[in-house]
Amino acid sequence: MRRNKRLPHIKIISHRGASGHRPEHTLASYALGARYGGDFIEVDLVATKDGHLIARHEPEIGHSTDVASRPEFADRRRTLTIDGEEVTGFFAQDFTLAEIRTLRAVERLPEVRPYSAEHDGEYGIPTLEEIIDLAVELTAELGRPIGIYPETKHPAYHESVGLELEPPLVRLLRERGLSGPEPRVPVFLQSFEADSLRKLRELEVPLVFLMGAREPWLPYTTPGGLAEVASFADAIGPVKSLVVPVTDEGTLGDPTSLVADAHEAGLLVHPYTFRSENHFLPPALRSGDDPTAYGSFAAEYEAFFAAGVDGVFTDHSRHAFLAREVFLEQG
């Protein structure tokens, strides 16, 4: 696989699909994200009791499905410690795929996205196989590549309970022709855990090291740390504040050196997560007090595009697409 190769234009990564418009991680959300201009379907992967990879934001599925309202599963509610944090709810690892297929997706943030919550109960929980099939179908339908961008969620935890994520992921991508330098559709694989990426290197597809704004990721944001990242990954996915911080006054500050330093190390930069509602925007970009209303999202995109990022994770692919079109026309 060739390294140090910049992509031809800024990639729009539909974060959990068009999750600003439909309940996240549903086939409807993924399809809408692509039709709104997204280049990649972003997928969070967790494992079922019988080892199948399904799309959910976390192993805990009580906030994104109707499982809590299903009396037949009431006894599945329990408390687990995942990566040092106690979590109470319902967990994918306690359900077979057949049981998961009886559940329906719901909006995880109904107070911010009531329009999405209107679609509660309409969609099921997809498997990775179904998402790959959708990406292939959308590529043919739209006449442009629609890739997949799966994340291994809490991979060390999954391994500790006997449900290692990487072997079934490697096997499935190979079976579906999504490994090597010329996959059927474009592929990025992502994780917050370096060990997970090292296990996936054999697939010879681009790997993305996700970075938060605290330990244990901060040491990797230095030039020396980025050089180390380049030994096991091809890109970084930093939280937005590591690229363009928000000032104490609530405005966007000057870009840090992270993009330039990452490019110097041969790494692409795909920051997360862009959202258009006032609730998520810096105070200076909000349009008022209504948390559900859209603010000046285009200004945020422009700042990051000007900083030289190679792609963006977004809940609103159409807004990212339009902002990219304006930016490219201007520059």
mmCIF file of C-alpha atoms in Angstrom, residues 36-308:
data_model
loop_
_atom_site.group_PDB
_atom_site.id
_atom_site.type_symbol
_atom_site.label_atom_id
_atom_site.label_comp_id
_atom_site.label_asym_id
_atom_site.label_seq_id
_atom_site.Cartn_x
_atom_site.Cartn_y
_atom_site.Cartn_z
ATOM 1 C CA TYR A 36 -26.699 14.198 0.664
ATOM 2 C CA GLY A 37 -23.137 14.160 -0.685
ATOM 3 C CA GLY A 38 -21.256 11.936 1.738
ATOM 4 C CA ASP A 39 -18.257 9.998 0.442
ATOM 5 C CA PHE A 40 -18.117 7.446 3.261
ATOM 6 C CA ILE A 41 -20.570 5.633 5.526
ATOM 7 C CA GLU A 42 -19.167 5.820 9.055
ATOM 8 C CA VAL A 43 -19.991 2.748 11.141
ATOM 9 C CA ASP A 44 -19.437 1.911 14.826
ATOM 10 C CA LEU A 45 -19.059 -1.840 15.303
ATOM 11 C CA VAL A 46 -19.962 -3.886 18.372
ATOM 12 C CA ALA A 47 -20.419 -7.639 18.746
ATOM 13 C CA THR A 48 -23.500 -9.698 19.551
ATOM 14 C CA LYS A 49 -23.480 -12.683 21.886
ATOM 15 C CA ASP A 50 -22.977 -14.992 18.913
ATOM 16 C CA GLY A 51 -20.137 -12.945 17.439
ATOM 17 C CA HIS A 52 -21.873 -10.963 14.701
ATOM 18 C CA LEU A 53 -20.776 -7.376 14.004
ATOM 19 C CA ILE A 54 -23.627 -4.887 14.211
ATOM 20 C CA ALA A 55 -23.769 -1.105 14.003
ATOM 21 C CA ARG A 56 -24.336 0.643 17.336
ATOM 22 C CA HIS A 57 -22.606 3.642 18.885
ATOM 23 C CA GLU A 58 -21.633 1.687 22.004
ATOM 24 C CA PRO A 59 -21.976 -1.830 23.415
ATOM 25 C CA GLU A 60 -24.824 -0.350 25.507
ATOM 26 C CA ILE A 61 -27.880 -0.296 23.245
ATOM 27 C CA GLY A 62 -30.582 1.009 25.574
ATOM 28 C CA HIS A 63 -30.309 4.607 24.390
ATOM 29 C CA SER A 64 -30.434 3.867 20.659
ATOM 30 C CA THR A 65 -33.019 1.062 20.448
ATOM 31 C CA ASP A 66 -36.413 0.278 21.939
ATOM 32 C CA VAL A 67 -35.016 -2.558 24.054
ATOM 33 C CA ALA A 68 -35.862 -0.832 27.349
ATOM 34 C CA SER A 69 -39.561 -0.928 26.435
ATOM 35 C CA ARG A 70 -39.539 -4.636 25.604
ATOM 36 C CA PRO A 71 -40.730 -6.656 28.627
ATOM 37 C CA GLU A 72 -39.261 -9.884 27.276
ATOM 38 C CA PHE A 73 -35.779 -8.392 27.670
ATOM 39 C CA ALA A 74 -36.258 -6.635 31.026
ATOM 40 C CA ASP A 75 -34.007 -9.129 32.829
ATOM 41 C CA ARG A 76 -31.082 -8.293 30.518
ATOM 42 C CA ARG A 77 -30.536 -4.888 32.165
ATOM 43 C CA ARG A 78 -27.354 -4.854 34.215
ATOM 44 C CA THR A 79 -24.235 -2.834 35.106
ATOM 45 C CA LEU A 80 -20.857 -3.461 33.493
ATOM 46 C CA THR A 81 -17.470 -1.789 33.707
ATOM 47 C CA ILE A 82 -16.217 -0.863 30.226
ATOM 48 C CA ASP A 83 -12.769 0.675 29.928
ATOM 49 C CA GLY A 84 -12.872 1.774 33.549
ATOM 50 C CA GLU A 85 -16.372 3.273 33.514
ATOM 51 C CA GLU A 86 -19.493 1.760 35.071
ATOM 52 C CA VAL A 87 -22.342 1.584 32.577
ATOM 53 C CA THR A 88 -25.891 0.466 33.345
ATOM 54 C CA GLY A 89 -28.229 -0.632 30.593
ATOM 55 C CA PHE A 90 -28.648 -3.269 27.918
ATOM 56 C CA PHE A 91 -25.617 -4.626 26.090
ATOM 57 C CA ALA A 92 -25.248 -6.083 22.614
ATOM 58 C CA GLN A 93 -23.098 -8.888 23.996
ATOM 59 C CA ASP A 94 -26.126 -10.256 25.858
ATOM 60 C CA PHE A 95 -28.251 -10.623 22.715
ATOM 61 C CA THR A 96 -28.039 -12.998 19.777
ATOM 62 C CA LEU A 97 -28.304 -11.544 16.292
ATOM 63 C CA ALA A 98 -31.789 -13.045 16.005
ATOM 64 C CA GLU A 99 -32.852 -11.107 19.110
ATOM 65 C CA ILE A 100 -31.187 -7.909 17.862
ATOM 66 C CA ARG A 101 -33.217 -8.174 14.667
ATOM 67 C CA THR A 102 -36.421 -7.850 16.700
ATOM 68 C CA LEU A 103 -35.356 -4.412 18.024
ATOM 69 C CA ARG A 104 -36.023 -1.038 16.413
ATOM 70 C CA ALA A 105 -33.771 1.998 16.334
ATOM 71 C CA VAL A 106 -34.677 5.215 18.159
ATOM 72 C CA GLU A 107 -33.163 8.696 18.150
ATOM 73 C CA ARG A 108 -30.439 8.911 20.805
ATOM 74 C CA LEU A 109 -30.747 12.716 21.238
ATOM 75 C CA PRO A 110 -34.495 13.412 20.956
ATOM 76 C CA GLU A 111 -34.296 16.698 22.855
ATOM 77 C CA VAL A 112 -31.902 18.106 20.220
ATOM 78 C CA ARG A 113 -33.250 16.238 17.191
ATOM 79 C CA PRO A 114 -37.038 15.909 17.608
ATOM 80 C CA TYR A 115 -37.475 15.715 13.819
ATOM 81 C CA SER A 116 -35.301 12.604 13.763
ATOM 82 C CA ALA A 117 -37.194 11.148 16.719
ATOM 83 C CA GLU A 118 -40.322 11.212 14.554
ATOM 84 C CA HIS A 119 -38.785 8.179 12.811
ATOM 85 C CA ASP A 120 -38.398 6.130 15.992
ATOM 86 C CA GLY A 121 -39.331 2.508 15.425
ATOM 87 C CA GLU A 122 -39.152 2.632 11.619
ATOM 88 C CA TYR A 123 -35.762 0.986 11.158
ATOM 89 C CA GLY A 124 -33.928 -2.122 12.314
ATOM 90 C CA ILE A 125 -30.356 -2.610 13.491
ATOM 91 C CA PRO A 126 -28.012 -3.379 10.550
ATOM 92 C CA THR A 127 -25.153 -5.837 10.345
ATOM 93 C CA LEU A 128 -21.851 -4.976 8.705
ATOM 94 C CA GLU A 129 -22.735 -7.306 5.824
ATOM 95 C CA GLU A 130 -25.881 -5.279 5.115
ATOM 96 C CA ILE A 131 -23.935 -2.022 5.265
ATOM 97 C CA ILE A 132 -21.377 -3.285 2.756
ATOM 98 C CA ASP A 133 -24.174 -4.354 0.421
ATOM 99 C CA LEU A 134 -25.706 -0.883 0.768
ATOM 100 C CA ALA A 135 -22.413 0.841 -0.063
ATOM 101 C CA VAL A 136 -22.067 -1.267 -3.206
ATOM 102 C CA GLU A 137 -25.664 -0.490 -4.223
ATOM 103 C CA LEU A 138 -25.245 3.238 -3.586
ATOM 104 C CA THR A 139 -21.996 3.305 -5.568
ATOM 105 C CA ALA A 140 -23.876 1.923 -8.577
ATOM 106 C CA GLU A 141 -26.937 4.125 -8.026
ATOM 107 C CA LEU A 142 -25.090 7.420 -7.514
ATOM 108 C CA GLY A 143 -22.327 6.835 -10.057
ATOM 109 C CA ARG A 144 -19.541 7.654 -7.591
ATOM 110 C CA PRO A 145 -17.710 5.645 -4.935
ATOM 111 C CA ILE A 146 -19.463 5.335 -1.594
ATOM 112 C CA GLY A 147 -17.006 3.859 0.869
ATOM 113 C CA ILE A 148 -17.290 2.402 4.352
ATOM 114 C CA TYR A 149 -15.463 3.720 7.406
ATOM 115 C CA PRO A 150 -15.923 1.197 10.277
ATOM 116 C CA GLU A 151 -14.697 1.777 13.825
ATOM 117 C CA THR A 152 -13.861 -0.982 16.278
ATOM 118 C CA LYS A 153 -15.638 0.171 19.453
ATOM 119 C CA HIS A 154 -13.940 -0.692 22.743
ATOM 120 C CA PRO A 155 -11.930 -3.492 21.107
ATOM 121 C CA ALA A 156 -9.897 -4.386 24.219
ATOM 122 C CA TYR A 157 -13.105 -4.722 26.213
ATOM 123 C CA HIS A 158 -14.671 -6.922 23.546
ATOM 124 C CA GLU A 159 -11.574 -9.130 23.574
ATOM 125 C CA SER A 160 -11.784 -9.415 27.388
ATOM 126 C CA VAL A 161 -15.273 -10.942 27.110
ATOM 127 C CA GLY A 162 -14.327 -13.356 24.331
ATOM 128 C CA LEU A 163 -15.794 -11.327 21.460
ATOM 129 C CA GLU A 164 -12.703 -9.994 19.686
ATOM 130 C CA LEU A 165 -13.770 -7.637 16.901
ATOM 131 C CA GLU A 166 -10.822 -7.801 14.543
ATOM 132 C CA PRO A 167 -10.925 -11.463 13.336
ATOM 133 C CA PRO A 168 -14.550 -11.330 12.060
ATOM 134 C CA LEU A 169 -13.900 -7.881 10.575
ATOM 135 C CA VAL A 170 -10.822 -9.081 8.699
ATOM 136 C CA ARG A 171 -12.609 -12.207 7.519
ATOM 137 C CA LEU A 172 -15.667 -10.351 6.287
ATOM 138 C CA LEU A 173 -13.768 -7.626 4.444
ATOM 139 C CA ARG A 174 -11.671 -10.226 2.670
ATOM 140 C CA GLU A 175 -14.730 -12.272 1.737
ATOM 141 C CA ARG A 176 -16.422 -9.172 0.313
ATOM 142 C CA GLY A 177 -13.402 -7.991 -1.672
ATOM 143 C CA LEU A 178 -12.699 -5.008 0.567
ATOM 144 C CA SER A 179 -9.055 -5.633 1.380
ATOM 145 C CA GLY A 180 -5.880 -4.776 -0.481
ATOM 146 C CA PRO A 181 -5.040 -1.722 -2.598
ATOM 147 C CA GLU A 182 -8.116 -1.941 -4.874
ATOM 148 C CA PRO A 183 -11.219 -2.783 -2.788
ATOM 149 C CA ARG A 184 -14.688 -2.933 -4.379
ATOM 150 C CA VAL A 185 -15.556 0.290 -2.565
ATOM 151 C CA PRO A 186 -13.182 2.591 -0.652
ATOM 152 C CA VAL A 187 -12.396 1.583 2.923
ATOM 153 C CA PHE A 188 -10.975 3.287 6.003
ATOM 154 C CA LEU A 189 -10.774 1.474 9.338
ATOM 155 C CA GLN A 190 -10.623 3.456 12.568
ATOM 156 C CA SER A 191 -10.066 2.977 16.280
ATOM 157 C CA PHE A 192 -9.094 4.861 19.420
ATOM 158 C CA GLU A 193 -6.877 1.879 20.280
ATOM 159 C CA ALA A 194 -3.547 1.455 18.504
ATOM 160 C CA ASP A 195 -3.435 -2.295 19.187
ATOM 161 C CA SER A 196 -6.676 -2.766 17.278
ATOM 162 C CA LEU A 197 -5.242 -0.974 14.244
ATOM 163 C CA ARG A 198 -2.099 -3.085 14.365
ATOM 164 C CA LYS A 199 -4.290 -6.204 14.138
ATOM 165 C CA LEU A 200 -5.990 -4.752 11.050
ATOM 166 C CA ARG A 201 -2.826 -3.760 9.168
ATOM 167 C CA GLU A 202 -2.807 -7.089 7.304
ATOM 168 C CA LEU A 203 -5.849 -5.928 5.305
ATOM 169 C CA GLU A 204 -3.739 -3.286 3.528
ATOM 170 C CA VAL A 205 -6.409 -0.605 3.707
ATOM 171 C CA PRO A 206 -5.969 2.885 5.228
ATOM 172 C CA LEU A 207 -6.098 2.938 9.025
ATOM 173 C CA VAL A 208 -7.162 5.917 11.148
ATOM 174 C CA PHE A 209 -6.030 6.527 14.720
ATOM 175 C CA LEU A 210 -8.730 8.443 16.583
ATOM 176 C CA MET A 211 -7.560 10.988 19.146
ATOM 177 C CA GLY A 212 -9.348 12.621 22.051
ATOM 178 C CA ALA A 213 -8.339 15.812 23.845
ATOM 179 C CA ARG A 214 -6.900 14.074 26.914
ATOM 180 C CA GLU A 215 -4.693 11.220 27.962
ATOM 181 C CA PRO A 216 -3.787 8.746 26.550
ATOM 182 C CA TRP A 217 -3.938 10.506 23.149
ATOM 183 C CA LEU A 218 -2.282 13.862 23.828
ATOM 184 C CA PRO A 219 1.308 12.527 23.607
ATOM 185 C CA TYR A 220 0.517 11.437 20.043
ATOM 186 C CA THR A 221 -0.267 15.020 18.977
ATOM 187 C CA THR A 222 3.393 16.076 19.054
ATOM 188 C CA PRO A 223 5.654 15.684 15.989
ATOM 189 C CA GLY A 224 7.355 12.740 17.678
ATOM 190 C CA GLY A 225 4.053 11.160 18.609
ATOM 191 C CA LEU A 226 2.720 11.597 15.084
ATOM 192 C CA ALA A 227 5.816 9.887 13.714
ATOM 193 C CA GLU A 228 4.971 6.930 15.947
ATOM 194 C CA VAL A 229 1.359 6.957 14.742
ATOM 195 C CA ALA A 230 2.653 6.780 11.167
ATOM 196 C CA SER A 231 4.195 3.400 12.013
ATOM 197 C CA PHE A 232 0.765 1.792 12.465
ATOM 198 C CA ALA A 233 -1.756 4.131 10.788
ATOM 199 C CA ASP A 234 -2.272 6.253 7.686
ATOM 200 C CA ALA A 235 -4.412 9.029 9.148
ATOM 201 C CA ILE A 236 -5.528 10.595 12.384
ATOM 202 C CA GLY A 237 -9.070 11.405 13.453
ATOM 203 C CA PRO A 238 -8.632 14.127 16.086
ATOM 204 C CA VAL A 239 -11.386 15.772 18.083
ATOM 205 C CA LYS A 240 -12.029 19.204 16.539
ATOM 206 C CA SER A 241 -10.487 21.170 19.403
ATOM 207 C CA LEU A 242 -7.067 19.691 18.626
ATOM 208 C CA VAL A 243 -7.211 21.335 15.180
ATOM 209 C CA VAL A 244 -9.102 24.598 15.765
ATOM 210 C CA PRO A 245 -9.743 25.346 19.446
ATOM 211 C CA VAL A 246 -12.624 27.418 20.783
ATOM 212 C CA THR A 247 -11.525 30.514 22.700
ATOM 213 C CA ASP A 248 -12.790 31.606 26.109
ATOM 214 C CA GLU A 249 -14.966 34.126 24.255
ATOM 215 C CA GLY A 250 -16.702 31.299 22.362
ATOM 216 C CA THR A 251 -15.136 32.048 18.986
ATOM 217 C CA LEU A 252 -13.014 29.796 16.809
ATOM 218 C CA GLY A 253 -9.352 30.340 17.583
ATOM 219 C CA ASP A 254 -6.300 30.075 15.383
ATOM 220 C CA PRO A 255 -5.485 26.602 14.043
ATOM 221 C CA THR A 256 -2.888 24.588 15.900
ATOM 222 C CA SER A 257 0.075 23.041 14.114
ATOM 223 C CA LEU A 258 -1.513 19.571 14.217
ATOM 224 C CA VAL A 259 -2.561 19.416 10.553
ATOM 225 C CA ALA A 260 0.836 20.582 9.291
ATOM 226 C CA ASP A 261 2.661 18.254 11.688
ATOM 227 C CA ALA A 262 0.499 15.298 10.686
ATOM 228 C CA HIS A 263 1.007 15.970 6.981
ATOM 229 C CA GLU A 264 4.739 16.187 7.599
ATOM 230 C CA ALA A 265 4.528 12.694 9.110
ATOM 231 C CA GLY A 266 2.623 11.446 6.041
ATOM 232 C CA LEU A 267 -0.749 11.263 7.814
ATOM 233 C CA LEU A 268 -4.148 12.431 6.600
ATOM 234 C CA VAL A 269 -6.321 14.401 9.030
ATOM 235 C CA HIS A 270 -10.072 13.735 9.489
ATOM 236 C CA PRO A 271 -11.384 15.671 12.533
ATOM 237 C CA TYR A 272 -14.666 14.860 14.335
ATOM 238 C CA THR A 273 -17.574 15.685 14.725
ATOM 239 C CA PHE A 274 -19.296 18.517 12.819
ATOM 240 C CA ARG A 275 -22.912 19.172 13.760
ATOM 241 C CA SER A 276 -25.131 22.024 12.646
ATOM 242 C CA GLU A 277 -27.417 22.553 15.638
ATOM 243 C CA ASN A 278 -26.809 25.422 18.058
ATOM 244 C CA HIS A 279 -26.453 22.858 20.833
ATOM 245 C CA PHE A 280 -23.138 21.672 19.366
ATOM 246 C CA LEU A 281 -21.690 24.845 17.809
ATOM 247 C CA PRO A 282 -19.285 27.289 19.477
ATOM 248 C CA PRO A 283 -21.265 30.060 21.201
ATOM 249 C CA ALA A 284 -20.236 32.704 18.665
ATOM 250 C CA LEU A 285 -21.680 30.624 15.806
ATOM 251 C CA ARG A 286 -25.096 30.004 17.355
ATOM 252 C CA SER A 287 -28.189 31.572 15.829
ATOM 253 C CA GLY A 288 -30.123 31.990 19.071
ATOM 254 C CA ASP A 289 -31.219 30.097 22.165
ATOM 255 C CA ASP A 290 -33.080 27.234 20.465
ATOM 256 C CA PRO A 291 -30.717 24.236 20.787
ATOM 257 C CA THR A 292 -32.409 22.467 17.859
ATOM 258 C CA ALA A 293 -31.999 25.357 15.374
ATOM 259 C CA TYR A 294 -29.133 25.504 12.907
ATOM 260 C CA GLY A 295 -26.383 28.029 13.489
ATOM 261 C CA SER A 296 -23.514 29.332 11.351
ATOM 262 C CA PHE A 297 -22.174 25.869 10.568
ATOM 263 C CA ALA A 298 -20.624 26.998 7.268
ATOM 264 C CA ALA A 299 -18.170 29.220 9.136
ATOM 265 C CA GLU A 300 -16.946 26.254 11.146
ATOM 266 C CA TYR A 301 -16.401 24.122 8.064
ATOM 267 C CA GLU A 302 -14.571 26.981 6.332
ATOM 268 C CA ALA A 303 -12.162 27.366 9.254
ATOM 269 C CA PHE A 304 -11.254 23.684 9.184
ATOM 270 C CA PHE A 305 -11.024 23.486 5.397
ATOM 271 C CA ALA A 306 -8.693 26.487 5.473
ATOM 272 C CA ALA A 307 -6.604 24.703 8.106
ATOM 273 C CA GLY A 308 -5.936 21.971 5.523
#
